[in-house]
PDB file of C-alpha atoms in Angstrom:
ATOM      1  CA  MET A   1      -2.882 -63.910 -56.078  1.00  0.00           C
ATOM      2  CA  LYS A   2      -5.888 -65.259 -57.951  1.00  0.00           C
ATOM      3  CA  ARG A   3      -8.806 -63.257 -59.334  1.00  0.00           C
ATOM      4  CA  THR A   4     -12.092 -64.895 -60.325  1.00  0.00           C
ATOM      5  CA  ALA A   5     -14.904 -64.139 -62.707  1.00  0.00           C
ATOM      6  CA  SER A   6     -17.838 -66.369 -63.709  1.00  0.00           C
ATOM      7  CA  ALA A   7     -20.240 -66.720 -66.551  1.00  0.00           C
ATOM      8  CA  HIS A   8     -23.707 -68.301 -66.777  1.00  0.00           C
ATOM      9  CA  TRP A   9     -25.352 -69.140 -70.146  1.00  0.00           C
ATOM     10  CA  SER A  10     -28.691 -70.587 -70.905  1.00  0.00           C
ATOM     11  CA  GLY A  11     -30.300 -71.454 -74.251  1.00  0.00           C
ATOM     12  CA  GLY A  12     -28.887 -71.724 -77.838  1.00  0.00           C
ATOM     13  CA  ILE A  13     -26.071 -69.649 -79.349  1.00  0.00           C
ATOM     14  CA  THR A  14     -28.257 -67.087 -81.106  1.00  0.00           C
ATOM     15  CA  ASP A  15     -31.339 -67.058 -78.765  1.00  0.00           C
ATOM     16  CA  GLY A  16     -29.587 -67.699 -75.473  1.00  0.00           C
ATOM     17  CA  GLN A  17     -28.658 -65.289 -72.742  1.00  0.00           C
ATOM     18  CA  GLY A  18     -25.834 -65.128 -70.364  1.00  0.00           C
ATOM     19  CA  THR A  19     -24.474 -63.140 -67.505  1.00  0.00           C
ATOM     20  CA  ILE A  20     -20.872 -62.352 -66.356  1.00  0.00           C
ATOM     21  CA  SER A  21     -19.949 -61.645 -62.737  1.00  0.00           C
ATOM     22  CA  THR A  22     -16.713 -60.922 -60.815  1.00  0.00           C
ATOM     23  CA  ASP A  23     -15.925 -61.727 -57.230  1.00  0.00           C
ATOM     24  CA  THR A  24     -15.360 -58.032 -56.481  1.00  0.00           C
ATOM     25  CA  GLY A  25     -18.922 -57.298 -57.569  1.00  0.00           C
ATOM     26  CA  VAL A  26     -17.794 -54.722 -60.156  1.00  0.00           C
ATOM     27  CA  LEU A  27     -19.707 -56.946 -62.650  1.00  0.00           C
ATOM     28  CA  HIS A  28     -22.690 -58.657 -61.139  1.00  0.00           C
ATOM     29  CA  GLU A  29     -24.784 -60.649 -63.529  1.00  0.00           C
ATOM     30  CA  SER A  30     -23.961 -58.288 -66.348  1.00  0.00           C
ATOM     31  CA  PRO A  31     -25.838 -59.512 -69.471  1.00  0.00           C
ATOM     32  CA  TYR A  32     -24.200 -60.799 -72.596  1.00  0.00           C
ATOM     33  CA  GLY A  33     -25.415 -62.662 -75.608  1.00  0.00           C
ATOM     34  CA  PHE A  34     -25.120 -63.201 -79.310  1.00  0.00           C
ATOM     35  CA  LYS A  35     -26.407 -59.698 -80.150  1.00  0.00           C
ATOM     36  CA  SER A  36     -23.965 -57.950 -77.844  1.00  0.00           C
ATOM     37  CA  ARG A  37     -21.076 -60.062 -79.149  1.00  0.00           C
ATOM     38  CA  PHE A  38     -21.732 -60.165 -82.921  1.00  0.00           C
ATOM     39  CA  GLU A  39     -24.170 -57.398 -83.481  1.00  0.00           C
ATOM     40  CA  ASP A  40     -24.947 -54.007 -81.721  1.00  0.00           C
ATOM     41  CA  GLY A  41     -27.216 -55.399 -78.961  1.00  0.00           C
ATOM     42  CA  PRO A  42     -27.186 -54.354 -75.268  1.00  0.00           C
ATOM     43  CA  GLY A  43     -24.767 -55.982 -72.879  1.00  0.00           C
ATOM     44  CA  THR A  44     -21.073 -56.732 -72.733  1.00  0.00           C
ATOM     45  CA  ASN A  45     -18.975 -59.478 -74.431  1.00  0.00           C
ATOM     46  CA  PRO A  46     -15.811 -61.368 -73.799  1.00  0.00           C
ATOM     47  CA  GLU A  47     -13.837 -59.371 -76.294  1.00  0.00           C
ATOM     48  CA  GLU A  48     -14.784 -56.097 -74.696  1.00  0.00           C
ATOM     49  CA  LEU A  49     -13.721 -57.402 -71.350  1.00  0.00           C
ATOM     50  CA  ILE A  50     -10.358 -58.600 -72.607  1.00  0.00           C
ATOM     51  CA  ALA A  51      -9.904 -55.141 -74.211  1.00  0.00           C
ATOM     52  CA  ALA A  52     -10.740 -53.463 -70.815  1.00  0.00           C
ATOM     53  CA  ALA A  53      -8.390 -55.786 -68.989  1.00  0.00           C
ATOM     54  CA  HIS A  54      -5.544 -55.157 -71.455  1.00  0.00           C
ATOM     55  CA  ALA A  55      -5.939 -51.338 -71.489  1.00  0.00           C
ATOM     56  CA  GLY A  56      -5.973 -51.269 -67.618  1.00  0.00           C
ATOM     57  CA  CYS A  57      -2.988 -53.606 -67.217  1.00  0.00           C
ATOM     58  CA  TYR A  58      -0.937 -51.815 -69.847  1.00  0.00           C
ATOM     59  CA  SER A  59      -1.627 -48.430 -68.244  1.00  0.00           C
ATOM     60  CA  MET A  60      -0.517 -49.695 -64.859  1.00  0.00           C
ATOM     61  CA  ALA A  61       2.500 -51.468 -66.283  1.00  0.00           C
ATOM     62  CA  LEU A  62       3.620 -48.345 -68.179  1.00  0.00           C
ATOM     63  CA  SER A  63       3.332 -46.455 -64.920  1.00  0.00           C
ATOM     64  CA  LEU A  64       5.676 -48.937 -63.338  1.00  0.00           C
ATOM     65  CA  GLY A  65       8.115 -48.800 -66.182  1.00  0.00           C
ATOM     66  CA  LEU A  66       8.195 -45.069 -66.105  1.00  0.00           C
ATOM     67  CA  GLY A  67       8.632 -45.009 -62.453  1.00  0.00           C
ATOM     68  CA  ASN A  68      11.468 -47.435 -62.591  1.00  0.00           C
ATOM     69  CA  ALA A  69      13.172 -45.061 -65.009  1.00  0.00           C
ATOM     70  CA  GLY A  70      12.661 -42.063 -62.726  1.00  0.00           C
ATOM     71  CA  PHE A  71       9.580 -40.531 -64.364  1.00  0.00           C
ATOM     72  CA  THR A  72       6.004 -40.078 -63.081  1.00  0.00           C
ATOM     73  CA  ALA A  73       3.095 -39.689 -65.609  1.00  0.00           C
ATOM     74  CA  ASP A  74       0.590 -36.877 -65.194  1.00  0.00           C
ATOM     75  CA  SER A  75      -1.788 -39.140 -67.209  1.00  0.00           C
ATOM     76  CA  ILE A  76      -1.814 -42.377 -69.206  1.00  0.00           C
ATOM     77  CA  ASP A  77      -4.738 -43.114 -71.415  1.00  0.00           C
ATOM     78  CA  THR A  78      -4.889 -46.493 -73.259  1.00  0.00           C
ATOM     79  CA  LYS A  79      -7.459 -47.905 -75.522  1.00  0.00           C
ATOM     80  CA  ALA A  80      -7.375 -51.614 -76.561  1.00  0.00           C
ATOM     81  CA  THR A  81      -9.144 -52.786 -79.580  1.00  0.00           C
ATOM     82  CA  VAL A  82      -9.694 -56.614 -79.846  1.00  0.00           C
ATOM     83  CA  THR A  83     -10.352 -58.082 -83.254  1.00  0.00           C
ATOM     84  CA  LEU A  84     -12.522 -61.182 -83.412  1.00  0.00           C
ATOM     85  CA  LEU A  85     -12.648 -62.881 -86.907  1.00  0.00           C
ATOM     86  CA  LYS A  86     -14.374 -65.867 -88.340  1.00  0.00           C
ATOM     87  CA  ASP A  87     -11.964 -68.830 -88.379  1.00  0.00           C
ATOM     88  CA  GLY A  88     -13.365 -72.002 -90.077  1.00  0.00           C
ATOM     89  CA  ASP A  89     -16.438 -73.097 -88.080  1.00  0.00           C
ATOM     90  CA  GLY A  90     -15.564 -70.803 -85.107  1.00  0.00           C
ATOM     91  CA  PHE A  91     -14.017 -67.595 -84.337  1.00  0.00           C
ATOM     92  CA  SER A  92     -10.488 -66.388 -83.242  1.00  0.00           C
ATOM     93  CA  ILE A  93      -9.193 -63.308 -81.625  1.00  0.00           C
ATOM     94  CA  THR A  94      -6.536 -62.365 -84.152  1.00  0.00           C
ATOM     95  CA  ALA A  95      -5.120 -59.120 -82.838  1.00  0.00           C
ATOM     96  CA  VAL A  96      -5.078 -56.519 -80.148  1.00  0.00           C
ATOM     97  CA  GLU A  97      -4.335 -52.847 -80.979  1.00  0.00           C
ATOM     98  CA  LEU A  98      -3.164 -50.739 -78.088  1.00  0.00           C
ATOM     99  CA  THR A  99      -3.283 -46.983 -78.421  1.00  0.00           C
ATOM    100  CA  CYS A 100      -1.687 -45.036 -75.607  1.00  0.00           C
ATOM    101  CA  ARG A 101      -1.285 -41.325 -75.021  1.00  0.00           C
ATOM    102  CA  ALA A 102       0.636 -40.193 -71.955  1.00  0.00           C
ATOM    103  CA  LYS A 103       1.631 -36.867 -70.475  1.00  0.00           C
ATOM    104  CA  VAL A 104       5.024 -37.377 -68.797  1.00  0.00           C
ATOM    105  CA  PRO A 105       7.080 -34.392 -67.632  1.00  0.00           C
ATOM    106  CA  ARG A 106      10.817 -34.207 -68.517  1.00  0.00           C
ATOM    107  CA  ILE A 107      10.843 -37.374 -70.794  1.00  0.00           C
ATOM    108  CA  ASP A 108      11.971 -37.393 -74.365  1.00  0.00           C
ATOM    109  CA  ALA A 109      10.175 -39.204 -77.113  1.00  0.00           C
ATOM    110  CA  ALA A 110      12.817 -41.881 -77.633  1.00  0.00           C
ATOM    111  CA  THR A 111      13.019 -42.775 -73.937  1.00  0.00           C
ATOM    112  CA  PHE A 112       9.229 -42.859 -73.750  1.00  0.00           C
ATOM    113  CA  ASP A 113       8.903 -45.097 -76.818  1.00  0.00           C
ATOM    114  CA  SER A 114      11.507 -47.535 -75.434  1.00  0.00           C
ATOM    115  CA  ILE A 115       9.603 -47.872 -72.169  1.00  0.00           C
ATOM    116  CA  ALA A 116       6.252 -48.069 -73.875  1.00  0.00           C
ATOM    117  CA  GLN A 117       7.486 -50.898 -76.237  1.00  0.00           C
ATOM    118  CA  ALA A 118       9.066 -52.819 -73.320  1.00  0.00           C
ATOM    119  CA  THR A 119       5.826 -52.497 -71.428  1.00  0.00           C
ATOM    120  CA  LYS A 120       3.868 -54.054 -74.310  1.00  0.00           C
ATOM    121  CA  LEU A 121       5.869 -57.293 -73.742  1.00  0.00           C
ATOM    122  CA  ALA A 122       6.028 -57.045 -69.910  1.00  0.00           C
ATOM    123  CA  CYS A 123       2.360 -56.375 -69.200  1.00  0.00           C
ATOM    124  CA  PRO A 124       0.813 -59.551 -67.625  1.00  0.00           C
ATOM    125  CA  VAL A 125      -2.253 -59.426 -69.923  1.00  0.00           C
ATOM    126  CA  SER A 126       0.013 -59.083 -73.020  1.00  0.00           C
ATOM    127  CA  LYS A 127       1.879 -62.159 -71.843  1.00  0.00           C
ATOM    128  CA  VAL A 128      -1.293 -64.281 -71.562  1.00  0.00           C
ATOM    129  CA  LEU A 129      -2.748 -63.331 -74.971  1.00  0.00           C
ATOM    130  CA  LYS A 130      -1.541 -65.281 -77.965  1.00  0.00           C
ATOM    131  CA  ALA A 131      -2.837 -62.745 -80.403  1.00  0.00           C
ATOM    132  CA  THR A 132      -0.690 -60.291 -82.307  1.00  0.00           C
ATOM    133  CA  ILE A 133      -0.489 -57.250 -80.101  1.00  0.00           C
ATOM    134  CA  THR A 134       0.260 -53.864 -81.786  1.00  0.00           C
ATOM    135  CA  LEU A 135       1.000 -50.662 -79.979  1.00  0.00           C
ATOM    136  CA  ASP A 136       0.605 -47.030 -80.991  1.00  0.00           C
ATOM    137  CA  ALA A 137       2.145 -45.056 -78.045  1.00  0.00           C
ATOM    138  CA  GLY A 138       2.308 -41.309 -78.280  1.00  0.00           C
ATOM    139  CA  LEU A 139       3.744 -38.680 -75.863  1.00  0.00           C
ATOM    140  CA  GLU A 140       1.528 -35.616 -75.385  1.00  0.00           C
ATOM    141  CA  SER A 141       2.821 -32.309 -74.155  1.00  0.00           C
TER     142      SER A 141
END
């Protein structure tokens, strides 16, 4: 299975403009640029898209892990925060913070935490990222 996205950029780094598209059409020429990446301008940015991908992947992987252990979640809500810092002449993604809250009937906190932590390592997006990934997973009643 392969999934594809593309980006187009024209102009300089601060005055240029770009668009990002996915083959599914969910994103179609979605704008991004310097202001949406490093300031508070309109549009998306690569870090936001990585965060969305990681949150979605983690939530699905946690559902799988719970299912393999005999549990089904009523809900799983995951937020991913990607940190981009200045690194010499460029920038680096230095961390991803996952915050997950789940409602899972009949599970105790220790079992949930064990599955949540294992999922952090097993999630395909976690595997591809080289940043430090932290996780704050909490069980809600």
